[in-house]
XYZ file of C-alpha atoms in Angstrom:
704
model
C -73.951 25.753 15.021
C -72.645 22.740 12.807
C -72.689 19.496 13.940
C -68.966 17.790 13.775
C -67.973 15.368 11.750
C -68.146 11.695 12.192
C -64.484 11.642 12.442
C -64.433 15.141 14.734
C -66.592 12.843 17.040
C -64.681 9.889 16.904
C -61.392 12.011 18.216
C -63.458 13.254 21.017
C -64.741 9.978 22.088
C -61.378 8.891 21.821
C -59.965 11.681 23.862
C -62.899 11.505 26.878
C -62.431 7.927 27.299
C -58.208 8.543 27.716
C -59.385 11.079 30.150
C -61.454 8.768 32.188
C -58.653 6.361 31.955
C -55.830 8.581 33.354
C -58.229 9.404 36.284
C -58.713 6.300 37.105
C -55.341 5.432 36.969
C -54.345 8.095 38.984
C -56.736 6.837 41.585
C -55.003 3.199 41.401
C -51.834 1.297 42.435
C -50.697 1.726 38.711
C -47.203 2.825 38.766
C -46.337 5.809 36.717
C -44.530 4.334 34.614
C -47.548 2.033 33.457
C -48.643 4.999 32.045
C -50.042 4.578 28.020
C -48.269 7.778 27.412
C -44.492 6.300 27.833
C -45.101 3.070 25.778
C -43.956 2.878 22.469
C -47.054 3.470 20.653
C -47.114 0.689 18.250
C -46.846 -1.596 21.095
C -50.633 -1.958 21.995
C -53.685 -1.740 19.717
C -55.205 2.019 20.059
C -58.374 -0.236 20.976
C -59.633 1.252 24.628
C -60.297 -2.247 25.945
C -56.400 -2.150 27.008
C -57.288 1.116 29.590
C -60.580 -0.891 30.908
C -61.284 -2.720 33.944
C -61.038 -6.693 33.643
C -61.533 -9.708 34.843
C -59.715 -12.582 35.348
C -61.031 -15.952 36.240
C -59.762 -19.627 37.193
C -60.850 -22.484 35.281
C -61.918 -24.952 38.171
C -62.497 -22.915 41.025
C -64.115 -19.801 39.565
C -61.806 -17.292 41.658
C -61.921 -13.744 40.033
C -59.233 -11.218 39.873
C -60.063 -7.770 38.734
C -56.997 -6.296 37.031
C -56.399 -3.109 34.791
C -55.732 -4.603 30.973
C -53.360 -1.878 30.625
C -51.005 -3.466 33.655
C -50.903 -6.687 32.224
C -49.854 -5.809 28.601
C -47.484 -3.574 30.396
C -45.317 -6.632 31.942
C -46.911 -8.988 30.631
C -45.971 -10.553 26.577
C -48.940 -12.919 26.607
C -51.454 -10.508 28.079
C -50.063 -7.977 25.437
C -51.170 -10.494 22.458
C -54.183 -11.872 24.170
C -55.655 -8.723 24.610
C -55.201 -7.911 21.044
C -57.971 -10.184 19.934
C -59.695 -10.646 23.351
C -61.990 -7.836 23.066
C -65.059 -6.693 25.026
C -65.818 -6.901 28.794
C -66.101 -10.464 29.298
C -63.763 -12.990 31.507
C -60.398 -14.052 30.959
C -60.353 -17.100 31.413
C -57.145 -18.812 32.860
C -55.834 -22.217 33.662
C -56.110 -22.930 37.173
C -52.070 -24.155 37.970
C -51.316 -20.667 37.363
C -53.736 -19.541 40.299
C -51.353 -19.841 43.109
C -48.673 -17.564 42.108
C -51.448 -14.815 40.447
C -51.602 -13.220 42.917
C -47.699 -12.727 43.251
C -47.393 -11.490 39.597
C -49.894 -9.367 40.225
C -48.046 -7.949 42.978
C -44.988 -7.719 41.184
C -46.281 -5.814 38.103
C -47.887 -2.954 40.269
C -45.178 -2.132 42.324
C -42.506 -3.624 40.887
C -41.546 -6.083 43.495
C -43.187 -8.938 45.158
C -41.728 -11.546 47.901
C -40.733 -14.869 46.806
C -39.947 -17.429 49.575
C -38.891 -21.111 49.216
C -42.351 -22.050 49.588
C -43.928 -20.025 46.784
C -41.234 -20.061 44.459
C -42.542 -22.445 42.195
C -45.893 -21.505 41.833
C -44.536 -18.174 40.791
C -42.329 -19.244 38.461
C -44.585 -21.294 36.734
C -47.039 -18.627 36.389
C -44.205 -15.912 35.599
C -42.901 -18.360 33.014
C -46.328 -19.222 31.471
C -47.498 -15.609 31.562
C -44.454 -13.920 30.108
C -42.837 -12.271 32.729
C -39.236 -12.405 32.378
C -37.741 -10.133 35.456
C -39.944 -12.017 37.578
C -39.347 -15.055 36.188
C -35.763 -14.498 36.711
C -35.795 -13.185 40.197
C -37.394 -16.795 40.619
C -34.903 -18.634 38.897
C -32.382 -17.289 41.217
C -33.705 -18.236 44.069
C -34.443 -21.645 42.763
C -30.744 -21.555 42.483
C -30.125 -21.158 45.708
C -32.604 -23.908 47.246
C -31.342 -26.773 44.792
C -28.504 -26.591 46.545
C -30.734 -28.752 49.071
C -30.672 -32.623 47.085
C -33.847 -33.585 47.657
C -35.123 -29.925 45.520
C -32.245 -30.384 43.242
C -33.668 -33.897 42.037
C -37.392 -32.599 42.432
C -36.836 -29.954 40.114
C -34.448 -32.195 37.371
C -37.279 -34.993 37.544
C -40.568 -32.051 37.413
C -38.445 -30.323 34.140
C -38.576 -33.159 31.951
C -42.404 -32.654 31.795
C -42.472 -29.638 31.338
C -41.031 -26.859 28.718
C -38.194 -25.605 31.741
C -34.695 -26.218 30.209
C -32.676 -23.730 31.801
C -33.853 -24.513 35.192
C -33.844 -28.568 34.143
C -30.076 -27.873 33.501
C -29.740 -25.760 36.488
C -30.612 -28.359 39.203
C -29.001 -31.079 36.886
C -25.800 -28.966 37.545
C -26.467 -28.182 41.277
C -26.883 -32.167 41.279
C -23.024 -32.676 40.029
C -21.771 -30.291 41.655
C -23.188 -31.745 44.841
C -22.735 -34.649 43.845
C -20.696 -36.054 47.706
C -23.802 -35.409 49.624
C -26.061 -36.030 46.805
C -25.381 -39.682 46.297
C -25.618 -40.190 49.730
C -29.234 -38.639 50.541
C -32.848 -41.180 50.039
C -33.851 -39.333 47.137
C -30.873 -40.508 45.193
C -31.324 -44.035 46.245
C -35.312 -43.744 44.251
C -33.799 -42.934 41.173
C -34.527 -44.682 38.203
C -31.556 -46.552 36.926
C -31.076 -44.344 33.452
C -31.085 -41.227 35.745
C -28.093 -42.686 38.339
C -26.462 -43.313 34.769
C -27.120 -40.131 33.776
C -25.742 -38.676 36.425
C -22.618 -41.023 37.424
C -20.853 -41.156 33.319
C -20.993 -37.424 33.169
C -17.688 -35.299 32.982
C -18.662 -33.146 35.288
C -19.473 -35.109 38.393
C -17.619 -33.116 41.416
C -16.464 -36.250 43.444
C -13.706 -35.866 45.228
C -12.436 -39.762 44.579
C -13.711 -42.212 41.948
C -14.438 -44.551 44.445
C -17.372 -42.637 45.852
C -18.836 -43.283 42.262
C -18.510 -46.665 43.086
C -20.278 -46.767 46.291
C -22.831 -44.775 44.584
C -23.726 -47.677 42.402
C -23.392 -50.314 45.899
C -25.504 -48.122 47.501
C -28.622 -48.125 44.845
C -28.243 -51.585 44.420
C -28.600 -52.626 47.747
C -31.765 -51.145 48.532
C -33.265 -53.204 45.631
C -30.599 -56.100 44.348
C -33.131 -58.409 42.330
C -34.661 -55.510 40.527
C -31.593 -53.484 40.280
C -28.564 -55.974 39.568
C -29.251 -56.206 36.177
C -28.142 -52.558 35.752
C -24.778 -53.055 37.611
C -22.626 -53.326 34.658
C -23.266 -50.232 32.669
C -23.461 -48.145 35.876
C -20.020 -50.138 36.533
C -18.867 -48.784 33.727
C -19.697 -44.929 34.675
C -16.944 -45.781 37.299
C -13.516 -44.291 35.795
C -10.750 -47.595 36.623
C -7.743 -45.626 35.251
C -8.543 -42.883 37.952
C -8.840 -45.079 41.266
C -5.770 -45.195 43.213
C -3.801 -48.881 43.478
C -5.700 -48.904 47.293
C -9.074 -47.972 46.144
C -8.648 -50.186 42.934
C -8.113 -53.220 45.513
C -10.834 -52.212 47.185
C -13.449 -52.224 44.449
C -11.606 -56.029 43.349
C -12.871 -57.229 46.802
C -16.114 -55.975 46.525
C -18.991 -58.871 46.798
C -21.022 -57.149 44.354
C -18.935 -56.719 41.838
C -17.497 -60.700 42.382
C -21.684 -61.534 41.370
C -20.600 -59.369 38.375
C -19.381 -61.584 35.782
C -18.356 -59.357 33.005
C -17.160 -56.641 35.412
C -15.459 -58.794 37.732
C -13.807 -60.026 34.757
C -12.169 -56.932 33.996
C -11.005 -55.585 37.078
C -9.386 -59.134 37.840
C -7.524 -58.907 34.537
C -6.796 -54.993 35.044
C -4.884 -53.551 33.974
C -3.049 -56.346 31.554
C -7.039 -56.508 30.111
C -5.879 -52.748 27.846
C -3.446 -54.962 25.925
C -6.391 -57.182 24.656
C -7.336 -55.461 21.655
C -10.369 -57.942 21.329
C -11.757 -56.888 24.929
C -15.228 -55.934 24.698
C -15.618 -53.831 27.451
C -12.358 -51.579 26.652
C -13.579 -51.853 22.566
C -16.558 -49.920 24.068
C -15.330 -47.582 26.517
C -11.543 -46.161 24.651
C -10.609 -43.577 26.567
C -13.081 -43.444 28.798
C -12.012 -45.481 31.473
C -8.560 -42.750 31.775
C -10.719 -39.650 31.161
C -10.100 -37.389 34.004
C -13.813 -35.938 35.532
C -13.861 -31.920 35.034
C -13.404 -30.302 38.716
C -15.174 -27.669 40.159
C -11.992 -25.971 41.377
C -9.079 -25.378 40.439
C -5.452 -24.005 42.426
C -4.214 -21.354 40.831
C -0.442 -19.672 41.557
C 0.972 -16.780 40.316
C 4.888 -15.383 40.030
C 7.249 -17.073 41.924
C 11.002 -16.747 42.670
C 13.484 -18.987 40.361
C 16.872 -19.898 40.977
C 19.069 -18.163 38.299
C 16.456 -16.148 36.808
C 14.597 -14.339 40.219
C 11.122 -13.144 39.494
C 9.232 -15.145 36.999
C 5.978 -14.012 34.740
C 3.951 -17.013 35.017
C 0.738 -18.724 36.031
C 0.239 -22.261 37.179
C -3.557 -24.061 37.242
C -3.468 -27.551 39.025
C -5.917 -30.109 38.285
C -7.011 -31.817 41.615
C -8.811 -34.448 39.515
C -6.325 -35.096 37.072
C -3.531 -34.191 39.481
C -1.558 -32.599 37.098
C -0.502 -28.753 36.139
C -0.771 -26.512 33.613
C 2.236 -23.634 33.198
C 1.060 -20.565 31.112
C 3.050 -18.365 30.004
C 3.031 -15.248 27.779
C 3.722 -17.912 24.779
C 0.296 -20.167 25.846
C -0.015 -23.112 27.944
C 2.120 -26.332 28.694
C 0.166 -29.049 30.212
C 0.876 -32.358 31.990
C -0.758 -35.055 30.859
C -2.702 -36.539 33.651
C -1.173 -38.954 36.735
C -2.613 -42.396 36.889
C -1.725 -44.264 40.406
C -1.918 -47.818 38.943
C 0.162 -46.694 35.295
C 3.443 -44.624 37.736
C 3.119 -48.128 39.421
C 3.441 -50.021 36.436
C 6.015 -47.871 34.755
C 8.187 -48.650 38.319
C 8.201 -52.098 38.261
C 8.720 -52.103 34.281
C 11.853 -50.256 34.727
C 13.435 -52.262 37.121
C 12.490 -55.351 34.768
C 14.920 -53.648 32.548
C 17.514 -52.648 34.171
C 19.851 -54.809 33.331
C 19.374 -54.580 29.644
C 21.567 -51.641 27.740
C 19.721 -48.662 26.765
C 18.827 -50.019 23.424
C 16.747 -52.925 24.923
C 14.814 -50.742 26.890
C 11.032 -50.411 25.980
C 7.675 -48.602 26.893
C 5.701 -49.724 29.496
C 3.531 -51.997 27.707
C 0.202 -50.486 29.260
C 0.875 -47.174 27.987
C 1.702 -48.513 24.413
C -2.201 -49.905 25.076
C -3.439 -46.845 26.215
C -1.839 -45.414 22.314
C -3.566 -48.715 20.627
C -7.039 -47.426 22.090
C -6.721 -43.843 22.147
C -8.365 -44.180 18.128
C -11.887 -45.005 19.238
C -13.595 -41.728 20.191
C -16.714 -42.128 21.247
C -18.544 -43.847 24.186
C -22.316 -44.282 24.349
C -23.844 -46.657 26.780
C -26.385 -49.077 26.247
C -28.304 -47.006 28.339
C -28.691 -44.684 25.777
C -27.249 -46.356 22.442
C -28.784 -43.344 20.126
C -27.658 -40.571 23.060
C -25.203 -38.077 23.384
C -21.853 -38.867 23.640
C -21.004 -39.197 27.714
C -17.602 -36.666 27.665
C -18.121 -33.447 27.132
C -16.140 -31.561 24.289
C -14.366 -28.344 25.616
C -13.897 -25.311 23.295
C -10.198 -25.782 22.401
C -10.412 -22.408 20.230
C -10.946 -20.721 23.744
C -8.684 -22.778 25.835
C -6.005 -20.917 22.804
C -7.350 -17.832 22.938
C -6.903 -17.452 26.836
C -4.012 -19.133 26.925
C -1.409 -15.927 26.239
C -3.489 -13.512 27.874
C -3.732 -15.354 31.620
C -0.247 -15.911 31.038
C 0.999 -12.426 29.985
C 1.602 -11.523 34.033
C 4.132 -9.069 35.034
C 7.527 -10.662 36.787
C 5.896 -10.143 40.485
C 6.936 -12.167 44.144
C 6.262 -11.514 47.487
C 2.739 -10.172 46.515
C -0.788 -10.402 48.047
C -3.191 -12.780 45.932
C -7.289 -12.176 46.740
C -9.914 -13.694 44.565
C -13.173 -12.258 44.759
C -16.072 -13.653 42.233
C -14.855 -14.013 38.796
C -11.492 -11.141 39.538
C -7.879 -12.029 40.844
C -6.465 -9.494 42.354
C -2.370 -9.017 42.646
C -1.187 -6.842 45.475
C 1.845 -5.029 45.466
C 5.340 -7.089 45.455
C 8.421 -6.645 44.099
C 9.181 -6.831 40.212
C 12.942 -8.136 40.708
C 14.166 -4.633 40.660
C 11.865 -2.281 42.648
C 8.553 -2.375 44.866
C 5.918 -2.059 43.731
C 2.323 -0.171 44.259
C 0.093 -0.923 41.868
C -2.318 -3.763 41.965
C -3.524 -6.177 38.978
C -6.856 -7.592 38.365
C -7.399 -10.479 35.427
C -11.060 -11.468 35.147
C -11.020 -14.869 34.344
C -15.002 -14.669 33.138
C -13.789 -11.632 30.332
C -11.044 -12.817 29.486
C -9.256 -9.377 28.671
C -6.056 -10.154 30.133
C -4.639 -7.967 32.806
C -4.764 -4.575 33.401
C -4.089 -2.337 36.552
C -6.353 -0.828 38.885
C -6.138 2.081 41.543
C -2.646 2.086 43.399
C -2.273 1.689 47.082
C -0.820 4.733 49.175
C 2.518 3.112 49.781
C 4.716 0.559 47.937
C 4.228 -2.620 49.959
C 6.374 -6.383 48.844
C 6.291 -9.121 51.674
C 2.947 -7.807 51.896
C -0.209 -9.586 53.799
C -3.433 -9.501 52.091
C -6.994 -10.057 52.840
C -10.286 -10.083 51.373
C -13.462 -9.683 54.033
C -16.854 -7.771 53.497
C -16.302 -6.179 50.189
C -12.573 -5.013 50.962
C -9.333 -5.801 49.732
C -6.527 -5.310 52.897
C -3.152 -4.710 52.302
C -1.083 -4.728 55.732
C 2.455 -3.967 56.801
C 5.518 -5.055 54.578
C 8.014 -3.638 53.096
C 8.683 -0.345 50.748
C 11.815 -1.059 49.208
C 13.844 1.814 51.386
C 16.132 1.345 54.115
C 14.337 0.729 57.316
C 11.076 0.229 55.362
C 9.221 -2.318 57.032
C 5.880 -1.378 57.865
C 3.186 -0.955 60.580
C 0.526 0.666 58.206
C -2.231 -0.543 57.040
C -4.882 0.389 54.067
C -7.850 -1.159 52.169
C -9.436 -1.224 48.598
C -13.078 -1.022 47.874
C -14.025 -2.467 45.006
C -17.075 -0.242 44.113
C -15.231 2.390 44.408
C -12.144 1.585 43.144
C -10.436 3.741 46.002
C -7.297 2.831 48.521
C -7.908 3.996 52.017
C -5.724 3.924 54.456
C -6.467 2.008 58.151
C -5.152 2.440 61.645
C -1.718 0.824 61.906
C -0.982 -2.666 63.411
C 0.085 -2.819 67.031
C 3.362 -4.544 65.563
C 5.500 -3.870 63.007
C 5.514 -6.723 60.556
C 6.960 -7.696 57.108
C 6.705 -11.249 55.441
C 3.502 -11.790 58.033
C 0.060 -13.429 56.528
C -3.524 -12.455 56.550
C -6.753 -13.935 56.648
C -10.646 -13.216 57.284
C -12.919 -15.050 59.742
C -15.805 -14.383 61.585
C -15.708 -10.801 59.641
C -12.198 -9.938 61.227
C -9.013 -9.480 59.897
C -6.955 -11.472 61.317
C -2.819 -11.131 60.358
C 0.047 -13.417 62.156
C 3.579 -13.477 62.425
C 5.949 -11.526 60.226
C 9.149 -9.685 60.520
C 9.903 -6.207 62.313
C 13.804 -6.231 61.252
C 15.466 -7.331 64.256
C 12.941 -10.498 65.155
C 10.545 -12.428 64.220
C 7.361 -12.316 65.476
C 4.864 -14.902 67.339
C 2.403 -12.851 68.110
C -0.869 -11.975 66.005
C -4.002 -9.362 65.784
C -6.963 -8.829 64.154
C -9.006 -5.947 62.679
C -12.174 -4.531 63.460
C -13.764 -2.679 60.667
C -16.684 -1.222 62.380
C -13.934 0.820 65.166
C -10.720 0.623 63.059
C -8.912 -0.636 65.864
C -6.312 -3.634 65.844
C -6.831 -5.803 69.164
C -3.784 -8.433 69.907
C -5.038 -11.985 70.996
C -2.941 -14.920 72.054
C 0.393 -15.816 70.822
C 1.528 -18.438 68.328
C 3.509 -21.210 69.189
C 6.710 -20.680 67.116
C 7.870 -16.845 65.752
C 6.811 -17.041 62.142
C 8.340 -15.197 59.486
C 7.886 -16.143 56.052
C 4.498 -17.720 57.192
C 1.343 -18.822 55.321
C -2.041 -18.663 56.484
C -5.257 -19.983 55.706
C -8.741 -20.339 56.810
C -11.033 -23.295 56.863
C -13.864 -25.092 58.524
C -14.381 -21.760 61.091
C -10.391 -21.787 62.291
C -6.885 -20.084 61.302
C -4.027 -21.879 59.872
C -0.537 -20.919 60.510
C 1.358 -23.082 58.319
C 5.348 -23.101 58.055
C 7.904 -19.889 58.303
C 11.053 -18.915 59.812
C 11.576 -18.430 63.475
C 15.117 -16.933 63.228
C 17.134 -19.980 63.927
C 15.508 -22.500 61.448
C 12.252 -23.423 58.810
C 9.746 -24.640 60.288
C 7.615 -27.984 59.203
C 4.395 -27.412 62.000
C 0.943 -26.166 61.350
C -0.998 -24.409 64.186
C -4.532 -23.438 63.982
C -6.417 -20.855 65.685
C -9.763 -21.267 67.586
C -11.741 -17.852 68.145
C -14.120 -19.123 70.101
C -11.743 -20.274 72.853
C -9.039 -17.531 71.553
C -5.943 -20.148 71.409
C -3.475 -21.713 68.933
C -2.870 -25.485 68.524
C -0.658 -27.084 66.868
C -2.091 -29.735 64.630
C 0.290 -31.818 62.127
C 3.546 -31.027 60.660
C 4.557 -30.853 56.484
C 7.027 -32.876 55.003
C 9.598 -30.506 54.790
C 10.756 -27.554 56.473
C 9.801 -24.093 54.533
C 9.598 -20.719 54.653
C 8.288 -18.390 51.815
C 5.332 -20.403 50.667
C 1.629 -20.204 49.483
C -0.973 -21.848 50.354
C -5.258 -22.171 49.526
C -8.325 -23.939 50.280
C -9.486 -26.495 48.001
C -12.242 -29.129 48.425
C -11.703 -28.229 51.848
C -8.409 -29.191 52.330
C -4.873 -26.806 52.306
C -2.496 -26.909 49.342
C 0.612 -26.158 49.923
C 2.661 -24.708 47.808
C 6.676 -23.764 47.170
C 8.620 -22.399 49.407
C 12.290 -22.421 50.754
C 13.488 -24.865 53.050
C 17.218 -25.191 54.512
C 17.400 -28.526 54.867
C 20.642 -30.007 52.819
C 20.342 -29.763 48.957
C 16.938 -28.369 48.933
C 16.455 -24.837 48.273
C 14.172 -23.371 46.587
C 11.134 -25.721 46.495
C 8.729 -27.723 43.805
C 7.169 -29.319 46.306
C 2.672 -29.691 46.665
C 1.430 -30.781 49.964
C -1.944 -31.657 50.362
C -3.329 -31.223 54.189
C -6.208 -32.700 55.491
C -7.952 -30.775 58.128
C -9.707 -33.835 59.577
C -6.823 -36.371 59.421
C -4.355 -33.701 60.228
C -1.732 -35.779 57.322
C 0.213 -34.319 54.857
C -0.121 -36.206 51.810
C 2.792 -34.928 48.764
C 0.458 -34.051 45.417
C 2.192 -33.530 41.793
C 5.093 -31.009 41.807
C 4.799 -27.576 41.158
C 6.054 -27.175 36.859
C 8.805 -24.942 38.089
C 10.558 -24.496 41.846
C 9.186 -21.350 43.087
C 9.102 -19.298 46.510
C 7.521 -16.423 47.050
C 4.146 -17.096 45.149
C 0.530 -16.216 45.994
C -2.133 -18.437 45.393
C -5.970 -18.531 44.740
C -8.828 -21.362 44.513
C -10.925 -20.468 41.315
C -14.223 -22.026 41.367
C -17.302 -22.362 38.704
C -16.768 -25.567 36.248
C -17.312 -23.502 33.561
C -14.515 -20.789 34.101
C -12.127 -23.420 35.371
C -12.344 -26.011 32.133
C -10.640 -23.336 30.162
C -7.333 -22.856 31.948
C -6.881 -26.666 32.770
C -5.230 -29.519 30.229
C -8.381 -30.418 27.301
C -9.853 -33.617 27.129
C -7.836 -36.084 25.591
C -7.574 -35.785 21.827
C -9.502 -39.019 21.502
C -12.623 -37.153 23.541
C -12.375 -34.075 21.005
C -11.759 -35.365 17.457
C -14.516 -37.568 16.610
C -13.465 -39.471 13.459
C -16.624 -41.371 13.318
C -16.465 -44.843 14.820
C -18.519 -45.671 17.432
C -18.215 -49.049 19.578
C -20.972 -50.553 22.162
C -20.504 -52.991 25.240
C -24.337 -54.083 25.285
C -25.233 -55.297 28.643
C -29.217 -54.886 29.181
C -31.848 -52.970 27.101
C -32.817 -49.669 28.597
C -32.877 -47.658 25.462
C -36.784 -47.461 25.689
C -36.594 -45.700 29.428
C -33.833 -43.192 28.664
C -35.383 -39.517 28.657
C -33.947 -36.473 27.197
C -31.969 -34.250 30.362
């Protein structure tokens, strides 16, 4: 018999090696999907070293891990490339800093999962990033995003990522610092930051501060830790305070600060404020330009949909409230109609200016001189502190094309009033309602992330307007309402399952309720008040999803129809309404633990058919109808502080409206597309640059 040729011998040897390797894999923990036969034949070299057991040794400790090369190459691009050139059966040596997370990487490769905890996530992330295991790295990044809600963790991640090339983690940690600034600046870790790091945080448009005064207080607290060493940085840090966005009372408090009095340049600016705006030669005004008057970018906005208008009926529109600028943007099918920011001190000077000119003829009345000053400095387009003379501009530049493209889509909302509104994730759902002619059973949806316009999803079983809507445990609940027919008020209820796009009926309520309100609390769906056709309810009840049963709770202090219900801080707040005799201005709250209602405040006006939503822990009360003299449909917006139990009037709606529905959209990257863009001077760069040099820290600045 003739001996096989060398080519035949090579093929037989290769087949034998593959058979042995396959047998070894069957007796190991390598999952079936790691089989060499399922891989792209071009992804691995044909060298049989990929199918052999290898040893990984760590350089300093000498710890050794036995691995199968094909396992690592299957999931790690690092090992796939390494093994192409690491021939033979010698140890694969890795740096010691990977040792702590390497066991978790091996477990993830073999089983497809591993336990990631706040204690080990940092080490596992380092190993997954270095060894190029993208799926594990992403899982670690998701957990890091959660743990970064802690101020100390966020600051530590932000600082540590500078020396390592992890831009995504560093950026995420920095965004968490901005997002949670109200707690960050009061933490010990913030007080230990270097001056340039404090400056980098405070200058950001995306800094999430409820009041601009918080920025000033953060600076004071940071300097007071070591006044002698840190006072030299005061001017640069104080210039991060957007003086034009301070309220009049906060501005007075800043002026009277002892620390400000020890900084002559800044004290002079505040002493002459706002008259200094007319001094074109002022170096600070020339340097900062419009920075003093640029509102911070909000992380949350109020969205109001629809509304009943006098002489028009249901209106097809959406209104977006920016709490940082105290301004509204009206969205219709023709696009956006923004309001300018509301400046407290400027409005006061406008009133004074108006009084001064009341005796003059119309032709002699002039513009507010401070408004003219703002226009004078509007040509200054770039602000750069002496802390970073060669760095990026302090203000972020919004994508104007994105704003224009989404305008007509958001505004193309069909006419709809007396509907319910629920926001979950990036989607808002408008349930039921009335279009001016018919009661509706349809549900509209808008995805703020995709911006593909309004579209209909599955319809309810019954037509419902004056409907009460709530969201709980991945379900939307539609309760009661009116079906548009004679004697059509309802006690029925149904719920929508998001994953299935399906409405299902649930147990009926204990009372017929139209014009009631609903909200979630403690996993239960509560409904309060309403009208049954003859009388208004002071009753409330909750739905238990596990038992499919409704249970009555204690009564409110007043019957309330056309009520709004909001959940905040573990309480339910019942706002306004109609008791059958008049509209109400009272607010009461329900304590689930004690099982009773308590009167907690009053609005500035009696009203019903209003809407409400929670923003920055305050309840915003929007529009409505009042029976007070010369009132009717309202554009009034009130902010109820649940801590002080006081109502404050904020900027009114762009048009008077009742029977609206509202929600709060969160995520700075989403909301910025629907609010008024930054001033034109911060968007268009004419190439002019102005500087105010107080101290020189340029050499200390590092890239974020």
